[in-house]
Short mmCIF file of C-alpha atoms in Angstrom, two decimals:
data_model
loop_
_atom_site.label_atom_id
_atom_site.label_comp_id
_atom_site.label_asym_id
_atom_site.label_seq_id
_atom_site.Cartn_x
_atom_site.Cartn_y
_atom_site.Cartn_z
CA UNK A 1 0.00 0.00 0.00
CA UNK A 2 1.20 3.16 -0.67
CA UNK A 3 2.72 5.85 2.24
CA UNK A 4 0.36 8.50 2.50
CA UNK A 5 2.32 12.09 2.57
CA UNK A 6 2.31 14.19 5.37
CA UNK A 7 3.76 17.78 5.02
CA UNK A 8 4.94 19.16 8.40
CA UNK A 9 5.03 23.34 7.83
CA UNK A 10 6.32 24.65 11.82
CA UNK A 11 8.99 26.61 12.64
CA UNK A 12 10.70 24.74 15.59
CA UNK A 13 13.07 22.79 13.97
CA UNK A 14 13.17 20.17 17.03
CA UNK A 15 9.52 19.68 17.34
CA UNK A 16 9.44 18.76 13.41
CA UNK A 17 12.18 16.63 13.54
CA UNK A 18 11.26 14.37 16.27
CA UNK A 19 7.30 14.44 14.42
CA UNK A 20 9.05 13.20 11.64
CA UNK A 21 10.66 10.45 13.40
CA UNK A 22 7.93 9.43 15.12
CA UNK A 23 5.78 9.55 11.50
CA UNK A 24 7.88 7.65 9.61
CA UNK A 25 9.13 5.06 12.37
CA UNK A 26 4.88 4.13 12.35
CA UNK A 27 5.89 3.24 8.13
CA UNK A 28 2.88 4.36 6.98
CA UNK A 29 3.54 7.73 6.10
CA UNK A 30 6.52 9.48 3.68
CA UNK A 31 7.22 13.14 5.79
CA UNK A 32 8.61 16.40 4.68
CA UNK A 33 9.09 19.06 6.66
CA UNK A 34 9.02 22.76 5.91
CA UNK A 35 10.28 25.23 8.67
CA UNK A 36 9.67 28.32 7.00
CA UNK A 37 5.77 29.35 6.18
CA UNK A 38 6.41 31.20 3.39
CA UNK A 39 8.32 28.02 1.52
CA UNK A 40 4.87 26.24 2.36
CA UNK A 41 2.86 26.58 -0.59
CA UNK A 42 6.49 25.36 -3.19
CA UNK A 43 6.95 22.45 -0.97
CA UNK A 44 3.28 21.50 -1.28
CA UNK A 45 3.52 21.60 -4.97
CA UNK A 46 6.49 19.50 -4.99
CA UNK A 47 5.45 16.88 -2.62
CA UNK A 48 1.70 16.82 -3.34
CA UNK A 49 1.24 16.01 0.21
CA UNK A 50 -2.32 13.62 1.47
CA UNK A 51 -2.26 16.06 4.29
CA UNK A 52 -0.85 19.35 5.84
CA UNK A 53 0.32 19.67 9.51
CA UNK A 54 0.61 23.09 10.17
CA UNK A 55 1.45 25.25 12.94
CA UNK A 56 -0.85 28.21 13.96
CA UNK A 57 1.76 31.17 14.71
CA UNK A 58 5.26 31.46 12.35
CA UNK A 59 7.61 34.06 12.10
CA UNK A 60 7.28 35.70 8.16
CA UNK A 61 4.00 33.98 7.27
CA UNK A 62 1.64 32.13 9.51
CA UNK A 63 -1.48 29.77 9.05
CA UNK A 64 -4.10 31.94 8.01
CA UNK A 65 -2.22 33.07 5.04
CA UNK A 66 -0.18 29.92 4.18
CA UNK A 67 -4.01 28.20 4.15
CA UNK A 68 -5.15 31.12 1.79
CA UNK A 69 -1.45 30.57 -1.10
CA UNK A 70 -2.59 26.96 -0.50
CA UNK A 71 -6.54 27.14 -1.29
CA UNK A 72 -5.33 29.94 -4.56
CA UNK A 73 -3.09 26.74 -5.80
CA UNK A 74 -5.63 25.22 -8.13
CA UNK A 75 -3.51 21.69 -7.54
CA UNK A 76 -3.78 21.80 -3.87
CA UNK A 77 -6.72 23.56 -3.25
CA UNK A 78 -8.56 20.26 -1.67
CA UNK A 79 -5.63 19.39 0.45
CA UNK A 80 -6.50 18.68 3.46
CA UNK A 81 -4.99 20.52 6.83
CA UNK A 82 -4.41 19.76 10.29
CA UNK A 83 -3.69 22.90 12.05
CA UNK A 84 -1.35 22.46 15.33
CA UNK A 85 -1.36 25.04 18.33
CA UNK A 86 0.62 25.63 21.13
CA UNK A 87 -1.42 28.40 21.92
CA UNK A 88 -4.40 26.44 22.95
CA UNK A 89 -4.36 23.93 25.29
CA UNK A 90 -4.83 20.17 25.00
CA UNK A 91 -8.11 20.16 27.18
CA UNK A 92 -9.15 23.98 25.86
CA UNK A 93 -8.80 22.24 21.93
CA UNK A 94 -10.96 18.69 23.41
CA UNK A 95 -13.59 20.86 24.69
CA UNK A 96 -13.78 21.84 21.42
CA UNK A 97 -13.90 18.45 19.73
CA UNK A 98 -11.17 18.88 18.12
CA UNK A 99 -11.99 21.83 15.91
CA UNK A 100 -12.33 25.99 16.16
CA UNK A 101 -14.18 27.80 13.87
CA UNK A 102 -14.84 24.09 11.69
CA UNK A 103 -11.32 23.48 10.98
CA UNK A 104 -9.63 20.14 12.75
CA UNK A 105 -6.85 21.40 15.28
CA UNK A 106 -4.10 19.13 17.47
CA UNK A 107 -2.60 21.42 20.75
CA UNK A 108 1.18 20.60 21.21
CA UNK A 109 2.76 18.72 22.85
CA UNK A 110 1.05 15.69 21.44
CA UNK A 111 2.02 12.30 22.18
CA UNK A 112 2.70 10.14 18.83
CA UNK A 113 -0.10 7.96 18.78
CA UNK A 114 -2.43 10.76 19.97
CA UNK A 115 -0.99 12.71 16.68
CA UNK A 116 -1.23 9.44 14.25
CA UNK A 117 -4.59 9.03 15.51
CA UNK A 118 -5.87 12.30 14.31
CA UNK A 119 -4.34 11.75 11.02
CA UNK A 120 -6.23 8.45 10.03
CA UNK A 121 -9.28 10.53 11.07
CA UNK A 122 -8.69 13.31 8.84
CA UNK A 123 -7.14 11.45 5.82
CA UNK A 124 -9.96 8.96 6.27
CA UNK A 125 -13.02 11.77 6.45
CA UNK B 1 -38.65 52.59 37.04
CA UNK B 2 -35.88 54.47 38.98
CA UNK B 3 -36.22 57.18 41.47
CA UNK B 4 -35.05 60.24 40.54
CA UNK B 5 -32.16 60.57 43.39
CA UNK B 6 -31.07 57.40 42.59
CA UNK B 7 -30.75 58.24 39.08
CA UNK B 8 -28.35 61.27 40.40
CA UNK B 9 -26.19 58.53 42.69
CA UNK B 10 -25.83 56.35 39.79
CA UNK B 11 -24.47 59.97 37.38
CA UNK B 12 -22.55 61.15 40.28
CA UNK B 13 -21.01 57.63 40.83
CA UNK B 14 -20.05 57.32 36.98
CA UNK B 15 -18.26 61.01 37.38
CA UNK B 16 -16.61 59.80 40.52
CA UNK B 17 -15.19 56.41 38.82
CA UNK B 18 -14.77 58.72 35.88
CA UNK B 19 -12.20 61.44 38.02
CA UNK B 20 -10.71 58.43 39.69
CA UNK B 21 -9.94 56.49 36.62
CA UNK B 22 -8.28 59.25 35.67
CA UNK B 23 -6.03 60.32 38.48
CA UNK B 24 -5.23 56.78 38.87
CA UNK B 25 -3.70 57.23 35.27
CA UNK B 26 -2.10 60.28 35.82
CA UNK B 27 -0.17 58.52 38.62
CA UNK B 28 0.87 55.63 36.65
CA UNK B 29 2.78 57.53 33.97
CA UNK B 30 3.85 59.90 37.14
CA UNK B 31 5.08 56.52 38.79
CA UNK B 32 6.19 54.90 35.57
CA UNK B 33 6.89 57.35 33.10
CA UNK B 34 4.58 58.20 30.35
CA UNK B 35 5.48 55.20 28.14
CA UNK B 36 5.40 52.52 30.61
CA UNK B 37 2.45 54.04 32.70
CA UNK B 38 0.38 54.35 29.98
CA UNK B 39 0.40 50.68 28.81
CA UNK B 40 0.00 49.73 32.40
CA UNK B 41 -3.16 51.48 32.24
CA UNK B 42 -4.41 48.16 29.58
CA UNK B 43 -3.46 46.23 33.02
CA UNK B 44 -6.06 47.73 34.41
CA UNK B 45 -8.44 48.03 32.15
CA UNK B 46 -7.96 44.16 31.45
CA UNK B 47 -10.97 42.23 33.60
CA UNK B 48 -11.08 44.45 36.24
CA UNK B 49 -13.41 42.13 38.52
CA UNK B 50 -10.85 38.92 38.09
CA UNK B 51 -8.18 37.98 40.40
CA UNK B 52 -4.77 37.23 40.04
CA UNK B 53 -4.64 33.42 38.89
CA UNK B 54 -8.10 32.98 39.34
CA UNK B 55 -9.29 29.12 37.79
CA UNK B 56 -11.85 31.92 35.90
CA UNK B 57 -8.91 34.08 34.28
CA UNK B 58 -7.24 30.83 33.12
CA UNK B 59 -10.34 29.88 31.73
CA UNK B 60 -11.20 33.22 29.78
CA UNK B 61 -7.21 33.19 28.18
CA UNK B 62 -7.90 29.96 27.46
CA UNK B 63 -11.55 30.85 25.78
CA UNK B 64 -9.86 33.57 24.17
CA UNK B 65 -6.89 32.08 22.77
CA UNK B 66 -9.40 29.69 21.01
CA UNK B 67 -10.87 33.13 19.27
CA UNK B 68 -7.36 34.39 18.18
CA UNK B 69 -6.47 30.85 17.04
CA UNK B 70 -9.86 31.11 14.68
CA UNK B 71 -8.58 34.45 13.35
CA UNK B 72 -5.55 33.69 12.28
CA UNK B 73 -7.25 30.81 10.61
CA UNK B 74 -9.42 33.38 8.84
CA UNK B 75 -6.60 35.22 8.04
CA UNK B 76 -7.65 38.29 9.62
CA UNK B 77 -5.47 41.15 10.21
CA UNK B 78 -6.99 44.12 11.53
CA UNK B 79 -7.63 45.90 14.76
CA UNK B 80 -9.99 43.60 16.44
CA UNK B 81 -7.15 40.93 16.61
CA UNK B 82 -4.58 43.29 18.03
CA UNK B 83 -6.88 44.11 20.95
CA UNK B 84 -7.28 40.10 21.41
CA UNK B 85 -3.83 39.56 20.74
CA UNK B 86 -2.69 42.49 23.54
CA UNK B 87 -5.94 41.13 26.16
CA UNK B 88 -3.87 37.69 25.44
CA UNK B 89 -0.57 38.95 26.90
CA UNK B 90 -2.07 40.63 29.51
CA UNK B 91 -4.01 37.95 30.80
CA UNK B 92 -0.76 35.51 30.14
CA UNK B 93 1.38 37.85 32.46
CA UNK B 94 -1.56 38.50 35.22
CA UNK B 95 -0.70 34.36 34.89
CA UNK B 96 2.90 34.93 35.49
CA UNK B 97 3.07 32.71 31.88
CA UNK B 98 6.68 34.07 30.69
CA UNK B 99 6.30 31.79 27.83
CA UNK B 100 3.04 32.67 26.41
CA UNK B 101 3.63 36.54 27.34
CA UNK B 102 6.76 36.31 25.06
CA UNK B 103 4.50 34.27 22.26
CA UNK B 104 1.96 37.32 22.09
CA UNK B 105 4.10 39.63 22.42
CA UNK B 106 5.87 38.29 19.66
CA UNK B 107 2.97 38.36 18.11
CA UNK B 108 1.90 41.33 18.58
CA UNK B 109 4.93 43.57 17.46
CA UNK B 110 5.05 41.33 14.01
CA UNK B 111 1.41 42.14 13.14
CA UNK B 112 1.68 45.42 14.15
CA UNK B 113 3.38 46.33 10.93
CA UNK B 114 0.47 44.20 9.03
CA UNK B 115 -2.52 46.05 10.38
CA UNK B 116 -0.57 49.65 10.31
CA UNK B 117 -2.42 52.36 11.47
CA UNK B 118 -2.03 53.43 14.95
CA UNK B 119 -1.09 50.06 15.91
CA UNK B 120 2.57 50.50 14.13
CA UNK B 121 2.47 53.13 17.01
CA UNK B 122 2.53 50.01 19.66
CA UNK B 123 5.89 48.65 17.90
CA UNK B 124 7.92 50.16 20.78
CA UNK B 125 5.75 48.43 23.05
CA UNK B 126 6.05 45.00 22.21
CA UNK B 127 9.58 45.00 22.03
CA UNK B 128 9.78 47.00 25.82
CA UNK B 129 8.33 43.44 26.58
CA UNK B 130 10.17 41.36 24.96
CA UNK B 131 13.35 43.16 25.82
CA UNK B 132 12.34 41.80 29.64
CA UNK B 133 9.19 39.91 29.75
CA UNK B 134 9.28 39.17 33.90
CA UNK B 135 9.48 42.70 34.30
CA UNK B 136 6.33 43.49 32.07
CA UNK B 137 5.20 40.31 34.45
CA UNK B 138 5.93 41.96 37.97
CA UNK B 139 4.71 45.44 37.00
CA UNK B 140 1.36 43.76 35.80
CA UNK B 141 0.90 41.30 38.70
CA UNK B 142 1.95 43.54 41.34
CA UNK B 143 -0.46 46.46 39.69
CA UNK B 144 -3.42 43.89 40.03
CA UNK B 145 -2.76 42.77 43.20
CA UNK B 146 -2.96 46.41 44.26
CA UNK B 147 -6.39 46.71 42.51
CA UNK B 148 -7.95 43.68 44.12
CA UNK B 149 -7.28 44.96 47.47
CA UNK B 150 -10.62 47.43 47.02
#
């Protein structure tokens, strides 16, 4: 069966690296990681990713405008995205079910299987 | 339907709150200096009836987070999420949160730019923050402790 591709877009180079890891170590998924927002939307073209982690708040270019170059991208404009926070809290995002304002969020930390679970739900919705 | 004197209690109190408000300014930037007083002046507007670390403050940054979260989402950039993003750093400091003060802060001064207006004004703020955040942190925690003694 084929790896489904997960783009990582967050700016702490730690934090992607060890998601990576842990992504790939599970062998169903093929990871790249982009640490700089505004490199999102050329990686995403390139690596026609199954899904999008990406982080709320970046330096240069954050979410809400890396989602808009994405959705303008005729190619990748049904991508799917998992947002990830640090800003809200793991119970503050599970009161929530799992979503603000419609869109599927993840609050860091997150343990691995916590994470992988969230991505079978998206990439299987 | 109100009695007329107590109509005149409730305009006299507003004045009175009114005067005070103001003095209480006036002594801040006397205290702090214009720059810093002034911006102290958000700590007190921020929640005035909520204690220091009270389970409800933690809850309302939390709530409100949630909102600024959304707006990024959306993509927004415009006044309404500077006030959030400033009532976010407040609350985070009234917290004693160093790490989430430094977060808004951070992201504060960076969309400053983006919304322009008077809000580039606020650029020298943000970085007064960042420059020591557990100062920003004492100031604001010891200025609210002071206001919860009334």
């Amino acid at each position: 069966m084929a790896k489904k591709r997960i783009l990582v877009v967050d700016d702490e180079v730690g934090f992607t690296n060890l998601l990576r890891l842990n992504l790939e170590k599970d062998g169903r998924y093929e990871v790249r990681i982009e640490n700089q927002g505004a490199k999102a939307v050329d990686a995403a073209r390139e690596f026609q990713p199954d899904l999008v982690l990406l982080d709320i708040i970046m330096p240069e270019k954050d979410s809400g405008e890396v989602l808009a170059d994405l959705q303008r991208e005729p190619s990748l404009k049904d991508l799917r995205v998992l947002f990830l926070t640090a800003t809200v809290s793991i119970k503050g995002v599970a009161q929530r079910d799992g979503t603000i304002r419609g869109m599927p969020f993840v609050a860091k930390p997150v343990e691995p299987k916590k994470l992988i679970r969230r991505i079978e739900e998206e990439l299987n919705s | 339907m109100k009695h007329p004197s107590d109509a005149l209690m409730d305009m006299g109190l507003e004045y009175m709150q009114r005067d005070l408000r103001t003095a209480f300014e006036k002594g801040l930037r006397q205290h702090f200096g214009d720059f810093v007083g002034g911006m102290l002046m958000d700590v007190v507007n921020y929640r005035e009836r909520l204690k220091l670390d009270a389970p409800r403050l933690r809850e309302m940054v939390e709530n409100d987070a949630a909102a600024v979260v959304g707006a990024i989402v959306a993509n927004r950039a415009d006044g309404a999420l500077m006030l959030m993003i400033r009532s976010q750093m407040i609350g985070s400091a009234l917290l004693d949160d160093r790490d989430a003060v430094i977060r808004w802060a951070t992201e504060g001064l960076g969309r400053s730019r983006r919304v322009g207006g008077q809000w580039t004004d606020t650029e020298r703020q943000w970085k007064w923050i960042l420059e020591d955040p557990t100062r920003y942190i004492m100031h604001a925690r010891q200025l609210k402790y002071f206001l919860n003694q009334f």
